[in-house]
Amino acid sequence: IVRRKGRAALISIMIAVSMIGLLLMEGMYEGMMVQITQNSIKTGSGTVSIQHTLFRSDNNLKYTIANPRQITAMLDSQKEVQSYVTRINQRGLIATAGYSQGVNVIGVDLSRESSHAKLENFIIKGDYSFDKNGRGALIGYRLAKKLKVDIGKKVIVTMQDTNNEVVSVALKIRGILKTNNMAIDSNGLLMDIERLRSLNGVQGATEISILLHEQNDDAKLIRSLIPKINDQNIAVYSYKELYPSLHE
């Protein structure tokens, strides 16, 4: 090494540059995973999610929260809670003239989602609107690409109602979302929750998504809510249970 100082110096520089590159890549990866986790929490489950105990394993509309208002009244008195929204999630089929695939149909109230998750900030094209008559929809950008649809195009969404009857609705694409939440970006269609209720017959909700002032208060809130709800058919989950791979 002494005889070849120039070569040794070059090797040392290459090793140093490689180590710096690896550290930078690790930092970028960690930052990306934090962002994905936070976006999944905001646009998905929330820090804490309340669902029927069987809904996660069997995405069936008979497993709903029958009286979400009773639970949200409890949330209003919990100091840990920053905001909450009620949603209806169900599987369906989305189709255009040339293509069809499975889709996550999510019924939401856009005004509530705006104050809860700032969902309008994830619009990359179009408007944050379902139209006045509720016949519009927001769609994930990857799903829009698969379907080859753009703003103003119509899609047909087919699903089952609470009586297991098949129902369909034509919706016009009003906005395209990029959330870094794969459930929305690749397979998600958001529509007006009241419009969805009129189609599938669900009067309650399948999920209450809750955001906290302090994310680490999730366990504290869950311990407080379970005895208050006092219903063996209702489960209260932390995002750590719902997104274990992102939490690690």
mmCIF file of C-alpha atoms in Angstrom:
data_model
loop_
_atom_site.group_PDB
_atom_site.id
_atom_site.type_symbol
_atom_site.label_atom_id
_atom_site.label_comp_id
_atom_site.label_asym_id
_atom_site.label_seq_id
_atom_site.Cartn_x
_atom_site.Cartn_y
_atom_site.Cartn_z
ATOM 1 C CA ILE A 1 0.000 0.000 0.000
ATOM 2 C CA VAL A 2 2.897 2.328 0.822
ATOM 3 C CA ARG A 3 4.401 1.772 -2.625
ATOM 4 C CA ARG A 4 1.129 2.539 -4.361
ATOM 5 C CA LYS A 5 -0.140 5.553 -2.481
ATOM 6 C CA GLY A 6 -2.137 6.834 -5.436
ATOM 7 C CA ARG A 7 -3.977 3.554 -5.889
ATOM 8 C CA ALA A 8 -4.636 3.225 -2.153
ATOM 9 C CA ALA A 9 -6.008 6.774 -2.027
ATOM 10 C CA LEU A 10 -8.293 6.061 -5.004
ATOM 11 C CA ILE A 11 -9.625 2.889 -3.358
ATOM 12 C CA SER A 12 -10.239 4.788 -0.107
ATOM 13 C CA ILE A 13 -12.143 7.494 -1.983
ATOM 14 C CA MET A 14 -14.241 4.886 -3.813
ATOM 15 C CA ILE A 15 -15.110 3.154 -0.529
ATOM 16 C CA ALA A 16 -16.006 6.480 1.098
ATOM 17 C CA VAL A 17 -18.188 7.510 -1.851
ATOM 18 C CA SER A 18 -19.927 4.109 -1.806
ATOM 19 C CA MET A 19 -20.620 4.378 1.924
ATOM 20 C CA ILE A 20 -22.008 7.898 1.528
ATOM 21 C CA GLY A 21 -24.203 6.673 -1.340
ATOM 22 C CA LEU A 22 -25.548 3.800 0.743
ATOM 23 C CA LEU A 23 -26.297 6.121 3.659
ATOM 24 C CA LEU A 24 -28.093 8.559 1.359
ATOM 25 C CA MET A 25 -30.124 5.749 -0.204
ATOM 26 C CA GLU A 26 -31.030 4.418 3.249
ATOM 27 C CA GLY A 27 -32.126 7.902 4.338
ATOM 28 C CA MET A 28 -34.211 8.352 1.184
ATOM 29 C CA TYR A 29 -35.820 4.921 1.666
ATOM 30 C CA GLU A 30 -36.664 5.644 5.294
ATOM 31 C CA GLY A 31 -38.101 9.031 4.338
ATOM 32 C CA MET A 32 -40.181 7.437 1.584
ATOM 33 C CA MET A 33 -41.522 4.762 3.960
ATOM 34 C CA VAL A 34 -42.452 7.403 6.541
ATOM 35 C CA GLN A 35 -44.330 9.334 3.852
ATOM 36 C CA ILE A 36 -46.132 6.207 2.616
ATOM 37 C CA THR A 37 -47.085 5.303 6.187
ATOM 38 C CA GLN A 38 -48.414 8.781 6.964
ATOM 39 C CA ASN A 39 -50.385 8.951 3.707
ATOM 40 C CA SER A 40 -51.818 5.473 4.299
ATOM 41 C CA ILE A 41 -52.876 6.565 7.779
ATOM 42 C CA LYS A 42 -54.401 9.829 6.527
ATOM 43 C CA THR A 43 -56.249 8.490 3.506
ATOM 44 C CA GLY A 44 -56.874 4.990 4.876
ATOM 45 C CA SER A 45 -57.419 3.585 8.339
ATOM 46 C CA GLY A 46 -56.431 6.625 10.379
ATOM 47 C CA THR A 47 -54.273 6.291 13.495
ATOM 48 C CA VAL A 48 -57.119 4.239 14.976
ATOM 49 C CA SER A 49 -59.825 2.411 13.044
ATOM 50 C CA ILE A 50 -63.164 1.113 14.296
ATOM 51 C CA GLN A 51 -64.794 -1.722 12.345
ATOM 52 C CA HIS A 52 -66.998 -4.762 12.775
ATOM 53 C CA THR A 53 -64.855 -7.591 14.146
ATOM 54 C CA LEU A 54 -65.420 -9.758 11.056
ATOM 55 C CA PHE A 55 -65.145 -7.115 8.357
ATOM 56 C CA ARG A 56 -61.374 -7.407 7.864
ATOM 57 C CA SER A 57 -61.571 -11.149 7.164
ATOM 58 C CA ASP A 58 -64.856 -11.066 5.240
ATOM 59 C CA ASN A 59 -65.549 -7.875 3.302
ATOM 60 C CA ASN A 60 -69.310 -8.413 3.532
ATOM 61 C CA LEU A 61 -71.852 -5.642 4.004
ATOM 62 C CA LYS A 62 -73.600 -7.558 6.772
ATOM 63 C CA TYR A 63 -70.552 -6.788 8.927
ATOM 64 C CA THR A 64 -71.070 -3.079 9.434
ATOM 65 C CA ILE A 65 -71.220 -0.583 12.284
ATOM 66 C CA ALA A 66 -74.978 -0.252 12.629
ATOM 67 C CA ASN A 67 -74.968 2.939 14.707
ATOM 68 C CA PRO A 68 -71.791 4.937 13.991
ATOM 69 C CA ARG A 69 -73.242 8.113 15.518
ATOM 70 C CA GLN A 70 -73.318 6.497 18.930
ATOM 71 C CA ILE A 71 -69.569 5.882 18.642
ATOM 72 C CA THR A 72 -68.706 9.263 17.122
ATOM 73 C CA ALA A 73 -70.502 10.924 20.051
ATOM 74 C CA MET A 74 -67.964 9.177 22.302
ATOM 75 C CA LEU A 75 -65.108 10.381 20.110
ATOM 76 C CA ASP A 76 -66.250 13.987 20.531
ATOM 77 C CA SER A 77 -65.363 13.774 24.215
ATOM 78 C CA GLN A 78 -61.942 12.144 23.732
ATOM 79 C CA LYS A 79 -59.189 14.765 24.024
ATOM 80 C CA GLU A 80 -56.746 12.592 22.032
ATOM 81 C CA VAL A 81 -58.939 12.766 18.908
ATOM 82 C CA GLN A 82 -58.088 15.341 16.264
ATOM 83 C CA SER A 83 -60.713 14.324 13.697
ATOM 84 C CA TYR A 84 -62.700 11.354 12.441
ATOM 85 C CA VAL A 85 -64.734 10.294 9.401
ATOM 86 C CA THR A 86 -67.189 7.493 8.697
ATOM 87 C CA ARG A 87 -66.787 5.552 5.468
ATOM 88 C CA ILE A 88 -68.301 2.655 3.575
ATOM 89 C CA ASN A 89 -65.819 0.291 1.912
ATOM 90 C CA GLN A 90 -66.779 -2.573 -0.346
ATOM 91 C CA ARG A 91 -65.456 -4.570 -3.238
ATOM 92 C CA GLY A 92 -66.933 -4.141 -6.681
ATOM 93 C CA LEU A 93 -66.191 -4.258 -10.388
ATOM 94 C CA ILE A 94 -65.281 -1.214 -12.470
ATOM 95 C CA ALA A 95 -65.633 -1.294 -16.241
ATOM 96 C CA THR A 96 -65.169 0.783 -19.366
ATOM 97 C CA ALA A 97 -65.979 -0.202 -22.927
ATOM 98 C CA GLY A 98 -62.680 -2.035 -23.262
ATOM 99 C CA TYR A 99 -61.573 -3.111 -19.797
ATOM 100 C CA SER A 100 -62.813 -4.215 -16.380
ATOM 101 C CA GLN A 101 -61.262 -5.166 -13.047
ATOM 102 C CA GLY A 102 -61.944 -5.368 -9.323
ATOM 103 C CA VAL A 103 -62.154 -2.098 -7.439
ATOM 104 C CA ASN A 104 -62.288 -0.816 -3.869
ATOM 105 C CA VAL A 105 -65.440 1.302 -3.747
ATOM 106 C CA ILE A 106 -65.166 3.849 -0.938
ATOM 107 C CA GLY A 107 -68.118 5.998 0.063
ATOM 108 C CA VAL A 108 -66.989 9.275 1.638
ATOM 109 C CA ASP A 109 -68.169 12.749 2.549
ATOM 110 C CA LEU A 110 -65.758 15.067 0.730
ATOM 111 C CA SER A 111 -66.231 18.001 3.099
ATOM 112 C CA ARG A 112 -65.437 15.802 6.103
ATOM 113 C CA GLU A 113 -62.470 14.209 4.309
ATOM 114 C CA SER A 114 -61.111 17.669 3.553
ATOM 115 C CA SER A 115 -60.942 18.648 7.224
ATOM 116 C CA HIS A 116 -59.817 15.142 8.229
ATOM 117 C CA ALA A 117 -57.106 14.167 5.721
ATOM 118 C CA LYS A 118 -56.808 17.208 3.417
ATOM 119 C CA LEU A 119 -57.753 14.794 0.631
ATOM 120 C CA GLU A 120 -58.007 17.597 -1.923
ATOM 121 C CA ASN A 121 -54.205 17.983 -1.709
ATOM 122 C CA PHE A 122 -53.812 14.577 -3.372
ATOM 123 C CA ILE A 123 -55.694 15.576 -6.537
ATOM 124 C CA ILE A 124 -53.252 15.582 -9.462
ATOM 125 C CA LYS A 125 -55.833 16.200 -12.178
ATOM 126 C CA GLY A 126 -59.422 17.418 -12.285
ATOM 127 C CA ASP A 127 -61.553 18.662 -9.405
ATOM 128 C CA TYR A 128 -62.250 17.683 -5.823
ATOM 129 C CA SER A 129 -65.937 17.097 -6.444
ATOM 130 C CA PHE A 130 -68.641 14.496 -6.949
ATOM 131 C CA ASP A 131 -70.858 16.981 -8.826
ATOM 132 C CA LYS A 132 -74.055 18.385 -7.338
ATOM 133 C CA ASN A 133 -76.040 15.243 -8.143
ATOM 134 C CA GLY A 134 -73.445 12.879 -6.647
ATOM 135 C CA ARG A 135 -72.758 11.156 -9.956
ATOM 136 C CA GLY A 136 -69.051 11.981 -10.002
ATOM 137 C CA ALA A 137 -66.123 9.964 -8.684
ATOM 138 C CA LEU A 138 -62.465 10.308 -7.750
ATOM 139 C CA ILE A 139 -60.122 7.559 -8.899
ATOM 140 C CA GLY A 140 -56.557 6.431 -8.168
ATOM 141 C CA TYR A 141 -54.029 7.432 -10.813
ATOM 142 C CA ARG A 142 -52.761 3.891 -11.433
ATOM 143 C CA LEU A 143 -56.313 2.622 -11.837
ATOM 144 C CA ALA A 144 -57.101 5.472 -14.236
ATOM 145 C CA LYS A 145 -54.070 4.471 -16.297
ATOM 146 C CA LYS A 146 -55.151 0.811 -16.403
ATOM 147 C CA LEU A 147 -58.662 1.747 -17.461
ATOM 148 C CA LYS A 148 -57.367 4.393 -19.898
ATOM 149 C CA VAL A 149 -59.839 6.930 -18.551
ATOM 150 C CA ASP A 150 -59.470 10.647 -18.033
ATOM 151 C CA ILE A 151 -61.458 13.512 -16.565
ATOM 152 C CA GLY A 152 -65.052 13.530 -17.835
ATOM 153 C CA LYS A 153 -65.066 9.874 -18.891
ATOM 154 C CA LYS A 154 -67.702 7.503 -17.543
ATOM 155 C CA VAL A 155 -67.166 4.200 -15.788
ATOM 156 C CA ILE A 156 -69.672 1.552 -14.728
ATOM 157 C CA VAL A 157 -69.353 0.344 -11.149
ATOM 158 C CA THR A 158 -71.076 -2.902 -10.182
ATOM 159 C CA MET A 159 -71.435 -4.263 -6.641
ATOM 160 C CA GLN A 160 -73.774 -6.167 -4.345
ATOM 161 C CA ASP A 161 -76.288 -4.578 -1.995
ATOM 162 C CA THR A 162 -77.227 -5.760 1.498
ATOM 163 C CA ASN A 163 -79.681 -8.286 -0.030
ATOM 164 C CA ASN A 164 -76.910 -9.736 -2.223
ATOM 165 C CA GLU A 165 -78.571 -8.271 -5.304
ATOM 166 C CA VAL A 166 -76.299 -6.887 -8.018
ATOM 167 C CA VAL A 167 -76.533 -3.118 -8.505
ATOM 168 C CA SER A 168 -74.734 -0.854 -10.967
ATOM 169 C CA VAL A 169 -74.141 2.860 -11.378
ATOM 170 C CA ALA A 170 -72.551 5.032 -14.069
ATOM 171 C CA LEU A 171 -70.142 7.612 -12.670
ATOM 172 C CA LYS A 172 -68.202 10.386 -14.344
ATOM 173 C CA ILE A 173 -64.530 10.787 -13.415
ATOM 174 C CA ARG A 174 -64.131 14.210 -11.794
ATOM 175 C CA GLY A 175 -60.675 13.886 -10.272
ATOM 176 C CA ILE A 176 -57.585 11.685 -10.235
ATOM 177 C CA LEU A 177 -55.737 11.017 -6.959
ATOM 178 C CA LYS A 178 -52.135 10.189 -6.129
ATOM 179 C CA THR A 179 -51.918 9.355 -2.425
ATOM 180 C CA ASN A 180 -49.067 6.787 -2.113
ATOM 181 C CA ASN A 181 -51.738 4.570 -0.551
ATOM 182 C CA MET A 182 -51.802 1.594 -2.912
ATOM 183 C CA ALA A 183 -55.356 0.636 -1.953
ATOM 184 C CA ILE A 184 -56.486 3.927 -3.494
ATOM 185 C CA ASP A 185 -53.877 4.576 -6.183
ATOM 186 C CA SER A 186 -54.115 1.128 -7.806
ATOM 187 C CA ASN A 187 -57.644 -0.013 -6.980
ATOM 188 C CA GLY A 188 -59.617 2.816 -5.415
ATOM 189 C CA LEU A 189 -62.736 4.672 -6.514
ATOM 190 C CA LEU A 190 -64.256 7.239 -4.167
ATOM 191 C CA MET A 191 -67.901 8.207 -4.487
ATOM 192 C CA ASP A 192 -70.482 10.122 -2.464
ATOM 193 C CA ILE A 193 -71.352 8.143 0.665
ATOM 194 C CA GLU A 194 -75.069 8.980 0.474
ATOM 195 C CA ARG A 195 -75.162 7.955 -3.173
ATOM 196 C CA LEU A 196 -73.505 4.671 -2.230
ATOM 197 C CA ARG A 197 -75.993 4.124 0.604
ATOM 198 C CA SER A 198 -78.872 4.559 -1.835
ATOM 199 C CA LEU A 199 -77.367 1.784 -3.966
ATOM 200 C CA ASN A 200 -76.164 -0.798 -1.452
ATOM 201 C CA GLY A 201 -78.652 -0.197 1.368
ATOM 202 C CA VAL A 202 -76.047 0.297 4.114
ATOM 203 C CA GLN A 203 -77.391 2.780 6.666
ATOM 204 C CA GLY A 204 -74.405 2.677 8.995
ATOM 205 C CA ALA A 205 -70.728 2.472 8.055
ATOM 206 C CA THR A 206 -68.017 -0.128 7.600
ATOM 207 C CA GLU A 207 -65.319 2.002 9.194
ATOM 208 C CA ILE A 208 -64.687 4.985 11.429
ATOM 209 C CA SER A 209 -61.230 6.395 10.696
ATOM 210 C CA ILE A 210 -59.681 8.452 13.503
ATOM 211 C CA LEU A 211 -56.668 10.782 13.485
ATOM 212 C CA LEU A 212 -55.027 11.761 16.777
ATOM 213 C CA HIS A 213 -53.181 14.868 17.892
ATOM 214 C CA GLU A 214 -50.337 12.577 18.984
ATOM 215 C CA GLN A 215 -49.898 9.385 16.980
ATOM 216 C CA ASN A 216 -48.408 7.518 19.947
ATOM 217 C CA ASP A 217 -51.645 7.955 21.922
ATOM 218 C CA ASP A 218 -53.235 5.144 19.887
ATOM 219 C CA ALA A 219 -52.983 2.519 22.642
ATOM 220 C CA LYS A 220 -54.311 4.963 25.233
ATOM 221 C CA LEU A 221 -57.359 5.781 23.112
ATOM 222 C CA ILE A 222 -58.056 2.111 22.373
ATOM 223 C CA ARG A 223 -57.964 1.247 26.101
ATOM 224 C CA SER A 224 -60.438 4.060 26.738
ATOM 225 C CA LEU A 225 -62.837 3.218 23.903
ATOM 226 C CA ILE A 226 -63.235 -0.546 24.237
ATOM 227 C CA PRO A 227 -65.132 -0.504 27.580
ATOM 228 C CA LYS A 228 -67.191 2.501 26.476
ATOM 229 C CA ILE A 229 -68.299 0.835 23.240
ATOM 230 C CA ASN A 230 -68.842 -2.444 25.104
ATOM 231 C CA ASP A 231 -69.803 -4.420 22.005
ATOM 232 C CA GLN A 232 -68.126 -7.725 21.139
ATOM 233 C CA ASN A 233 -68.985 -7.169 17.469
ATOM 234 C CA ILE A 234 -66.974 -3.949 17.281
ATOM 235 C CA ALA A 235 -63.163 -3.956 17.058
ATOM 236 C CA VAL A 236 -60.818 -1.028 17.630
ATOM 237 C CA TYR A 237 -57.503 -1.271 15.751
ATOM 238 C CA SER A 238 -54.279 0.692 15.799
ATOM 239 C CA TYR A 239 -52.642 1.483 12.471
ATOM 240 C CA LYS A 240 -49.774 -0.690 13.754
ATOM 241 C CA GLU A 241 -52.030 -3.733 13.470
ATOM 242 C CA LEU A 242 -53.430 -2.758 10.079
ATOM 243 C CA TYR A 243 -50.084 -1.776 8.503
ATOM 244 C CA PRO A 244 -47.498 -3.965 10.302
ATOM 245 C CA SER A 245 -45.014 -3.925 7.394
ATOM 246 C CA LEU A 246 -45.052 -0.124 7.267
ATOM 247 C CA HIS A 247 -44.726 0.205 11.018
ATOM 248 C CA GLU A 248 -41.623 -1.990 11.305
#
